[in-house]
mmCIF file of C-alpha atoms and ligand atoms in Angstrom:
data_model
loop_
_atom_site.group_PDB
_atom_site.id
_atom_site.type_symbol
_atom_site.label_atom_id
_atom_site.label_comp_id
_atom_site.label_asym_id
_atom_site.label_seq_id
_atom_site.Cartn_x
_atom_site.Cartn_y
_atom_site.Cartn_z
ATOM 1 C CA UNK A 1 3.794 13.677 4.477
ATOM 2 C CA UNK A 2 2.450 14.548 7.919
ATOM 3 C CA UNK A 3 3.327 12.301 11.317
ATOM 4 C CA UNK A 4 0.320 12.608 13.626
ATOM 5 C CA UNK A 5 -0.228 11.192 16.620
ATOM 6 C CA UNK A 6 -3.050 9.025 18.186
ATOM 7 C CA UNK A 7 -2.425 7.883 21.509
ATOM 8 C CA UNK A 8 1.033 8.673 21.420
ATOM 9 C CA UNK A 9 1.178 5.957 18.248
ATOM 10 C CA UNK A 10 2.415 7.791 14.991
ATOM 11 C CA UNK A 11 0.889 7.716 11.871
ATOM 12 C CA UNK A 12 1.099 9.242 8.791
ATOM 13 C CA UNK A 13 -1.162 10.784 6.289
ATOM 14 C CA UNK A 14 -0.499 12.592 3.135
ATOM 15 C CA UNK A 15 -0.720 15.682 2.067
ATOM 16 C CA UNK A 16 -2.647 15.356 -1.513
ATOM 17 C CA UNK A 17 -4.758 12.983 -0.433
ATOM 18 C CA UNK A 18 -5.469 15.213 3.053
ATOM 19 C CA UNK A 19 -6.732 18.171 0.561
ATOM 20 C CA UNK A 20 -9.813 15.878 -1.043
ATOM 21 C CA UNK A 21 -12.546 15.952 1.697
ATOM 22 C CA UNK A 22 -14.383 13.303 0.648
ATOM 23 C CA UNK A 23 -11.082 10.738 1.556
ATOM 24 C CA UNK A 24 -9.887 9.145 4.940
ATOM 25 C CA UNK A 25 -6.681 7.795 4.584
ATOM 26 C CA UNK A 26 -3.695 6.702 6.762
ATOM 27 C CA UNK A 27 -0.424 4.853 6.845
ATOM 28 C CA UNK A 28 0.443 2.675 10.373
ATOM 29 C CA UNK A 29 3.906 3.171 11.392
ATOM 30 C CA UNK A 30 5.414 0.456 13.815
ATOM 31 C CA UNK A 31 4.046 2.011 16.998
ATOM 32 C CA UNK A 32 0.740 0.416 16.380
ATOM 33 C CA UNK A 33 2.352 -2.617 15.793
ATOM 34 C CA UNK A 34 1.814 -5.672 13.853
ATOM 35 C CA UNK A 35 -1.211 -5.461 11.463
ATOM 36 C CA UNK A 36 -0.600 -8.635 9.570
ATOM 37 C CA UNK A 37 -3.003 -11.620 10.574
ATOM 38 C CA UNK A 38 -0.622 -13.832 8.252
ATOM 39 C CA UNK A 39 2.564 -13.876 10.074
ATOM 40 C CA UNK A 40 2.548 -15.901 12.899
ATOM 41 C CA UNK A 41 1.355 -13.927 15.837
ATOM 42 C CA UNK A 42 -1.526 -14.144 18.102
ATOM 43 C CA UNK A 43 -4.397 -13.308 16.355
ATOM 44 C CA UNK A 44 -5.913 -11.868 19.299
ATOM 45 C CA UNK A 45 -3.292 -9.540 19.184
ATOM 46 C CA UNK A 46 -3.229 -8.580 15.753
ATOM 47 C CA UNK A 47 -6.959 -7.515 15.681
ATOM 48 C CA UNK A 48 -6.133 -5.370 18.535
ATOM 49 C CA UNK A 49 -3.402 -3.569 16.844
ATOM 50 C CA UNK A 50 -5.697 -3.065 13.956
ATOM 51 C CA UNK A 51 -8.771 -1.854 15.964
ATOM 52 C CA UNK A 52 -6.667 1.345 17.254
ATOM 53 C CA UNK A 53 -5.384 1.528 14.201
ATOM 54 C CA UNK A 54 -9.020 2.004 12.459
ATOM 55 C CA UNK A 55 -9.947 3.899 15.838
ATOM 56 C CA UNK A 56 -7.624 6.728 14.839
ATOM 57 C CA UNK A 57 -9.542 6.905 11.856
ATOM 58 C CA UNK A 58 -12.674 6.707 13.810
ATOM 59 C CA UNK A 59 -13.600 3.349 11.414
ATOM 60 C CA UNK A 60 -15.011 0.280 12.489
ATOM 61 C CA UNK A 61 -11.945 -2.615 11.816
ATOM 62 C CA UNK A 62 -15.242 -5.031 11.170
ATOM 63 C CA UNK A 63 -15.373 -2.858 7.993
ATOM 64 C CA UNK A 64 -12.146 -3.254 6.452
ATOM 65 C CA UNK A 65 -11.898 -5.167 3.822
ATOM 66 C CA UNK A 66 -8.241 -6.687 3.102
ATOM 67 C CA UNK A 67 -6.519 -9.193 0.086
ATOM 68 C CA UNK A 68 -4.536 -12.333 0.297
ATOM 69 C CA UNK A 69 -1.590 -10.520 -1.284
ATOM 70 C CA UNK A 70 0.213 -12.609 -3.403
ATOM 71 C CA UNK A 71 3.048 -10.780 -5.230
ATOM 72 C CA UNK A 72 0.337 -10.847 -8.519
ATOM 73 C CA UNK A 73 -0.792 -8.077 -10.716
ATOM 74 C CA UNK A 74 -4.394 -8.511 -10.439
ATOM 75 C CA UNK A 75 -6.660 -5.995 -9.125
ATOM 76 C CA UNK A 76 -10.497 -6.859 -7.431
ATOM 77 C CA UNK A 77 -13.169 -4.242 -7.669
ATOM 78 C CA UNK A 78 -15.293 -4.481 -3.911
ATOM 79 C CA UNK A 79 -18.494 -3.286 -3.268
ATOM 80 C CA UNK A 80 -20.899 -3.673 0.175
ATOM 81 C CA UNK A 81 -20.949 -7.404 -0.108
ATOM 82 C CA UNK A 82 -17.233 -7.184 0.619
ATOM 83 C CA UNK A 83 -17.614 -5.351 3.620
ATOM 84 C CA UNK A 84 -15.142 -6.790 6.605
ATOM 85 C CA UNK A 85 -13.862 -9.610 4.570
ATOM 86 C CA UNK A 86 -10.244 -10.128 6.089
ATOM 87 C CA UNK A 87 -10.976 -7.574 8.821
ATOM 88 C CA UNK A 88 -10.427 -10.562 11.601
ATOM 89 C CA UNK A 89 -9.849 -13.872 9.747
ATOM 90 C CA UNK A 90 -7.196 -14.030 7.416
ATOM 91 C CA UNK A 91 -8.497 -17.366 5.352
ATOM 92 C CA UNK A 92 -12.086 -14.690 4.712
ATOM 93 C CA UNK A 93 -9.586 -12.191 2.687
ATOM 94 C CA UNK A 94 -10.098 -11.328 -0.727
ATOM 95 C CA UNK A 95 -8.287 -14.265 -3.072
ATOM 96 C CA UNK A 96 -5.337 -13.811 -5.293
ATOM 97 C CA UNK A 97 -5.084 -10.020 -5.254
ATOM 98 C CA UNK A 98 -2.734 -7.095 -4.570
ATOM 99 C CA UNK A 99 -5.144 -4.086 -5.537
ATOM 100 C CA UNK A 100 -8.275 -3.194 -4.152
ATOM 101 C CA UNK A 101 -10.462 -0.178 -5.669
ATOM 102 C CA UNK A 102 -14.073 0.714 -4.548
ATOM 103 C CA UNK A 103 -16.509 3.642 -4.996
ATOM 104 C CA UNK A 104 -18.446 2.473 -2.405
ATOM 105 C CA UNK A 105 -18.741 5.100 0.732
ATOM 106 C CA UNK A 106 -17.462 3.817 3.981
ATOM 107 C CA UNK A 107 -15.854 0.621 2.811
ATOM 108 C CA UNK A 108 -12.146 0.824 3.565
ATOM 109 C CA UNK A 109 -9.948 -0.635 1.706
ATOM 110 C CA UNK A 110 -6.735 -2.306 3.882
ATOM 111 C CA UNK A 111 -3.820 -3.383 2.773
ATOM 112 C CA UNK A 112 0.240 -4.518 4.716
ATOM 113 C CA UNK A 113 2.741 -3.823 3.878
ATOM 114 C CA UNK A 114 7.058 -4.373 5.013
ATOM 115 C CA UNK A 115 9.025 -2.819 2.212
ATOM 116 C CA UNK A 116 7.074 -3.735 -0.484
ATOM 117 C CA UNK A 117 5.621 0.050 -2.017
ATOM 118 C CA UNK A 118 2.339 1.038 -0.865
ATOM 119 C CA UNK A 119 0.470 2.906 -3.514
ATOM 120 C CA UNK A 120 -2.463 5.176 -2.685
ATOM 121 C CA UNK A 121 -5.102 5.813 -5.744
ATOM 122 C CA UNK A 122 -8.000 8.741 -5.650
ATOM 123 C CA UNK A 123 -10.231 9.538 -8.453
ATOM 124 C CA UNK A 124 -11.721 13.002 -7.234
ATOM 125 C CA UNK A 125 -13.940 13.736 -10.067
ATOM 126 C CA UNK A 126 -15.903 10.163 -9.966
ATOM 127 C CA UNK A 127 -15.198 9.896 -6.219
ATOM 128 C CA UNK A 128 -13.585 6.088 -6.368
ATOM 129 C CA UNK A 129 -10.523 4.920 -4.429
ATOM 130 C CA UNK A 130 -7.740 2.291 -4.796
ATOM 131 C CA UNK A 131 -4.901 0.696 -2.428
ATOM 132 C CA UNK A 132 -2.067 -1.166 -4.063
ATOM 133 C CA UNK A 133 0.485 -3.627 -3.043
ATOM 134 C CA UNK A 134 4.026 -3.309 -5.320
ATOM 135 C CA UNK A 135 6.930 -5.706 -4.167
ATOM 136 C CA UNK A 136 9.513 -6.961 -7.141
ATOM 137 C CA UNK A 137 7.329 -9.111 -8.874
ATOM 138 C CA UNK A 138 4.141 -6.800 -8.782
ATOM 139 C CA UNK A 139 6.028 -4.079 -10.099
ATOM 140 C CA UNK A 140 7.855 -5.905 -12.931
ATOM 141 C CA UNK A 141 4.225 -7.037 -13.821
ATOM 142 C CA UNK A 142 3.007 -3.719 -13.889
ATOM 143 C CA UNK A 143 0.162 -4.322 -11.348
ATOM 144 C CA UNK A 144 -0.159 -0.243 -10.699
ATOM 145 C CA UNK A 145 -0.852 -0.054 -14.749
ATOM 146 C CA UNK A 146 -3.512 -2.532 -14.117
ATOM 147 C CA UNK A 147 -4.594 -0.392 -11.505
ATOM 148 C CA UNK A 148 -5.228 2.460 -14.196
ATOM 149 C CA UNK A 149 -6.667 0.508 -16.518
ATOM 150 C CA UNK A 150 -9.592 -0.923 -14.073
ATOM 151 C CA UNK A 151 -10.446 2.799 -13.135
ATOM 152 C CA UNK A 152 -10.928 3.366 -16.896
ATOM 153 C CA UNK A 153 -12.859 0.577 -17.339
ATOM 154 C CA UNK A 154 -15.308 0.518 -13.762
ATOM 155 C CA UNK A 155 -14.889 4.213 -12.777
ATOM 156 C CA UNK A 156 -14.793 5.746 -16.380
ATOM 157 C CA UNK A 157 -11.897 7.458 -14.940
ATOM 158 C CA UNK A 158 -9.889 9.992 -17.086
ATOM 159 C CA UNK A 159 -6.248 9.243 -15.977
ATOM 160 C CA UNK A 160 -5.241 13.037 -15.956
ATOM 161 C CA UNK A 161 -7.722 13.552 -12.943
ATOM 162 C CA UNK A 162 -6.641 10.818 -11.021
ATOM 163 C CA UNK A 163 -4.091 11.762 -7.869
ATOM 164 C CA UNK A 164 -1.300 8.601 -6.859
ATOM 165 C CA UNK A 165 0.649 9.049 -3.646
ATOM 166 C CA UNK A 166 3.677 6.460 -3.524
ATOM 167 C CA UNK A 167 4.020 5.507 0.272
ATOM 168 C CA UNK A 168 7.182 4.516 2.552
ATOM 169 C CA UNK A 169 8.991 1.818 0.785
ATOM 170 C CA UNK A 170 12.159 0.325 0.763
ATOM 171 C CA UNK A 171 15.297 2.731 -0.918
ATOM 172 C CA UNK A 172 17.430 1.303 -3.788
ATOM 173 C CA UNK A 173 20.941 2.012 -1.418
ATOM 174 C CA UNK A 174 18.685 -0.696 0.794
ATOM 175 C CA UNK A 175 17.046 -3.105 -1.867
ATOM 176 C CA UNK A 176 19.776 -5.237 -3.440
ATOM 177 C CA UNK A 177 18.459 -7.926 -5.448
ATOM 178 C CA UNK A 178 20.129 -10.977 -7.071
ATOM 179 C CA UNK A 179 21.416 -11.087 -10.663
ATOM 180 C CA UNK A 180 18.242 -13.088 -11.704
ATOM 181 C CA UNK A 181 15.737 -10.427 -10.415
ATOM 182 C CA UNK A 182 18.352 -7.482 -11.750
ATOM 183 C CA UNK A 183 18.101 -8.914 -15.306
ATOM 184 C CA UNK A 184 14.188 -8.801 -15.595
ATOM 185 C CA UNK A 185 14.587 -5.070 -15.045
ATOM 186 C CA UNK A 186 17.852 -4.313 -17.010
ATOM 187 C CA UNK A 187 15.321 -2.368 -19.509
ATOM 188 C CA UNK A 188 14.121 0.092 -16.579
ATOM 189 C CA UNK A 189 17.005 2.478 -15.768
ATOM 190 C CA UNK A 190 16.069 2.305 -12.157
ATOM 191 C CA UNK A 191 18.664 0.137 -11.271
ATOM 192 C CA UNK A 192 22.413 0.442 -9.892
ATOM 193 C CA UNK A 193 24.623 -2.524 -10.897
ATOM 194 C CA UNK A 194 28.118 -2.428 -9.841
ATOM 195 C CA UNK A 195 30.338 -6.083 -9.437
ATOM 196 C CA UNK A 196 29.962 -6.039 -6.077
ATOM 197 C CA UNK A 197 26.305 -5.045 -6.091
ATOM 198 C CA UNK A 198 22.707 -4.879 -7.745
ATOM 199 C CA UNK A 199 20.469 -2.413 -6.414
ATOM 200 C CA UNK A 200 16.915 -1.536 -7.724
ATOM 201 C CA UNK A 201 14.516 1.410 -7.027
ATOM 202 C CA UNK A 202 10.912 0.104 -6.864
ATOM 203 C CA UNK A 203 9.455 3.745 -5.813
ATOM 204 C CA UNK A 204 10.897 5.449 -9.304
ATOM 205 C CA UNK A 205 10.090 2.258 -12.012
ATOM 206 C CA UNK A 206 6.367 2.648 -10.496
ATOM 207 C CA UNK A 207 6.390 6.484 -10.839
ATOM 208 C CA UNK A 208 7.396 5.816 -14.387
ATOM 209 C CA UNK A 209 4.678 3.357 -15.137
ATOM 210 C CA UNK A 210 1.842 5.605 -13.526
ATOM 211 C CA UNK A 211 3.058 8.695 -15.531
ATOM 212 C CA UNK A 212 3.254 6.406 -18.485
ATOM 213 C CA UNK A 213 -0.654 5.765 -17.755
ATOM 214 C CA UNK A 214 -0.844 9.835 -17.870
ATOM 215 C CA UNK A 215 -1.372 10.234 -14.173
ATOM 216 C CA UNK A 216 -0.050 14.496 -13.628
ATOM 217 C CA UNK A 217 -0.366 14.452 -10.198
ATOM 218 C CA UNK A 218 2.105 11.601 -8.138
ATOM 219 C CA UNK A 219 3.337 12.023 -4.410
ATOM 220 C CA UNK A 220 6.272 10.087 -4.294
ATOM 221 C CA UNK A 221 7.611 9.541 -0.418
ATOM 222 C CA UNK A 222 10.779 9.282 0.265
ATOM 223 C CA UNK A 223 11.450 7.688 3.824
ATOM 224 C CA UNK A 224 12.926 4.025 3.471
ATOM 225 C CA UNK A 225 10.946 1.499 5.505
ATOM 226 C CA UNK A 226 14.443 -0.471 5.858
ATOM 227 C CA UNK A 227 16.504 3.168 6.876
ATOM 228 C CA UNK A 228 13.940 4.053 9.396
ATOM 229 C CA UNK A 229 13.239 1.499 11.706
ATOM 230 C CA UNK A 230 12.187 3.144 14.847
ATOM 231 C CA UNK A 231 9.258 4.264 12.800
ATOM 232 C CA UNK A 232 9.012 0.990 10.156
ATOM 233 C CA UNK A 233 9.038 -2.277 10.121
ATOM 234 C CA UNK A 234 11.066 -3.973 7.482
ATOM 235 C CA UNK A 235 11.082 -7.532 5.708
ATOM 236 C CA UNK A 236 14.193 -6.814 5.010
ATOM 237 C CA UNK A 237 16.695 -5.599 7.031
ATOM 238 C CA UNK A 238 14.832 -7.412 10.100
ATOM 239 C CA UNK A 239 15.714 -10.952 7.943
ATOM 240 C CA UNK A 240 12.290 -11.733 7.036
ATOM 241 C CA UNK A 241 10.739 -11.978 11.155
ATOM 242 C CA UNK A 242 9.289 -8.623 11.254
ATOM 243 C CA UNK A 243 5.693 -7.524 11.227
ATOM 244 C CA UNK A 244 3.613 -5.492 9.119
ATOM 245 C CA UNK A 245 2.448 -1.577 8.512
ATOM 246 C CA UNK A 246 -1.175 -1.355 6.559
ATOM 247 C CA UNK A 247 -2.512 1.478 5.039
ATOM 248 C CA UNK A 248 -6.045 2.340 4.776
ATOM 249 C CA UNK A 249 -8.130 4.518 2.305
ATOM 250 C CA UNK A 250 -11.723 4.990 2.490
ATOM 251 C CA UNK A 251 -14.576 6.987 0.869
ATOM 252 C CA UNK A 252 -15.965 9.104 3.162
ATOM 253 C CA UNK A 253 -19.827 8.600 3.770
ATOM 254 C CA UNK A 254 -22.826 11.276 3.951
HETATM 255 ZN ZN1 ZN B 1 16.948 2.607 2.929
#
């Protein structure tokens, strides 16, 4: 993972993804604050935040094309019609969706992000991208298999070629969950459960389920949105009034 710097606002890039020329990609860090139109700031605001953000990219925020992000496991497939939808009005977001994959040029994909695992998707032999949004109950529902399975099926994508980077997240020592959630993932192994305490590593379970896919070639980072929060912002450790980090991933144009 690299920190660069755009008007002295870090962001972060990684380094698989940086060696395929035909991708733009980035991950907001807190200095360009809040990115989320759905949290209760001014909206105003907001679209500021995320029109540096797409500056430092050099990408027009009209273009970016964002979900509603509901905690599901369903993934949406956008093309040029999509084009801006959520880039400045939240209610004009794609519905009921936490992936978004394209192999349309110059339509970048947007997604936010506060804890919950940001997963990065490249396909560099049929040039197609996705961006993926992984809390609890996206990962216990497999949404980044889902993922796979829709390049297969729209991209012809041979899961061997595809590349995965796993982005900041929240670390198991932070993420304790209650003995409900704990119990839907007793199977997984990523989990620490002492009688004091049940911890669970989203980051590793999804590593599993893209290698179980036959993905060779994951970047798993391992900075904790909830350690770190001079650079992060985090649902959880800021009790749930926090804002939000977005990543972006785009096909480059001709
Ligand atoms: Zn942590």
């Amino acid at each position: 993972m690299n920190i660069l710097t755009y008007k002295n606002k870090r962001l972060l890039k990684f380094n698989v993804l940086e060696q395929i020329s035909f991708v733009e990609h980035a991950f907001s860090t807190r200095d360009f604050g809040n990115l989320g139109l759905h949290v209760g700031d001014i909206k105003e605001n907001v679209i500021e935040n995320r029109k540096l953000f797409a500056d430092s990219l050099d990408i027009d925020y009209k273009k970016l094309v964002s979900a509603k992000q509901v905690h599901g496991n369903n993934v949406v497939r956008v093309n040029m019609e999509d084009i801006g939808k959520g880039s400045t009005d939240y209610e004009e977001s794609i519905e009921n969706c936490d992936a978004l994959i394209t192999d349309v040029p110059n339509l970048p994909l947007f997604a936010f992000y506060a804890d919950c695992v940001p997963i990065f998707i490249v396909d560099p032999d049929k040039k197609a991208v996705g961006l993926v949004h992984s809390g609890w109950k996206g990962t216990l529902n497999n949404i980044v298999g889902n993922v796979i399975d829709a390049f297969i099926k729209e991209f012809a994508s041979h899961p061997s070629d595809l590349i995965a980077v796993i982005g900041p997240h929240i670390c198991m020592e932070c993420y304790e969950v209650s003995n409900d959630i704990i119990e839907k993932f007793r199977d997984d192994g990523y989990l620490k459960v002492t009688d004091s305490v049940n911890q669970l590593d989203l980051g590793k379970i999804i590593n599993n389920q893209l290698s179980d896919k036959g993905l060779k070639r994951i970047e798993q980072e391992n900075c904790c949105t909830s350690c770190d929060l001079d650079m992060f912002y985090s649902h959880r450790k800021e009790f749930g009034k926090t804002g939000r980090m977005a990543g972006i991933i785009m096909i480059k144009g001709d």
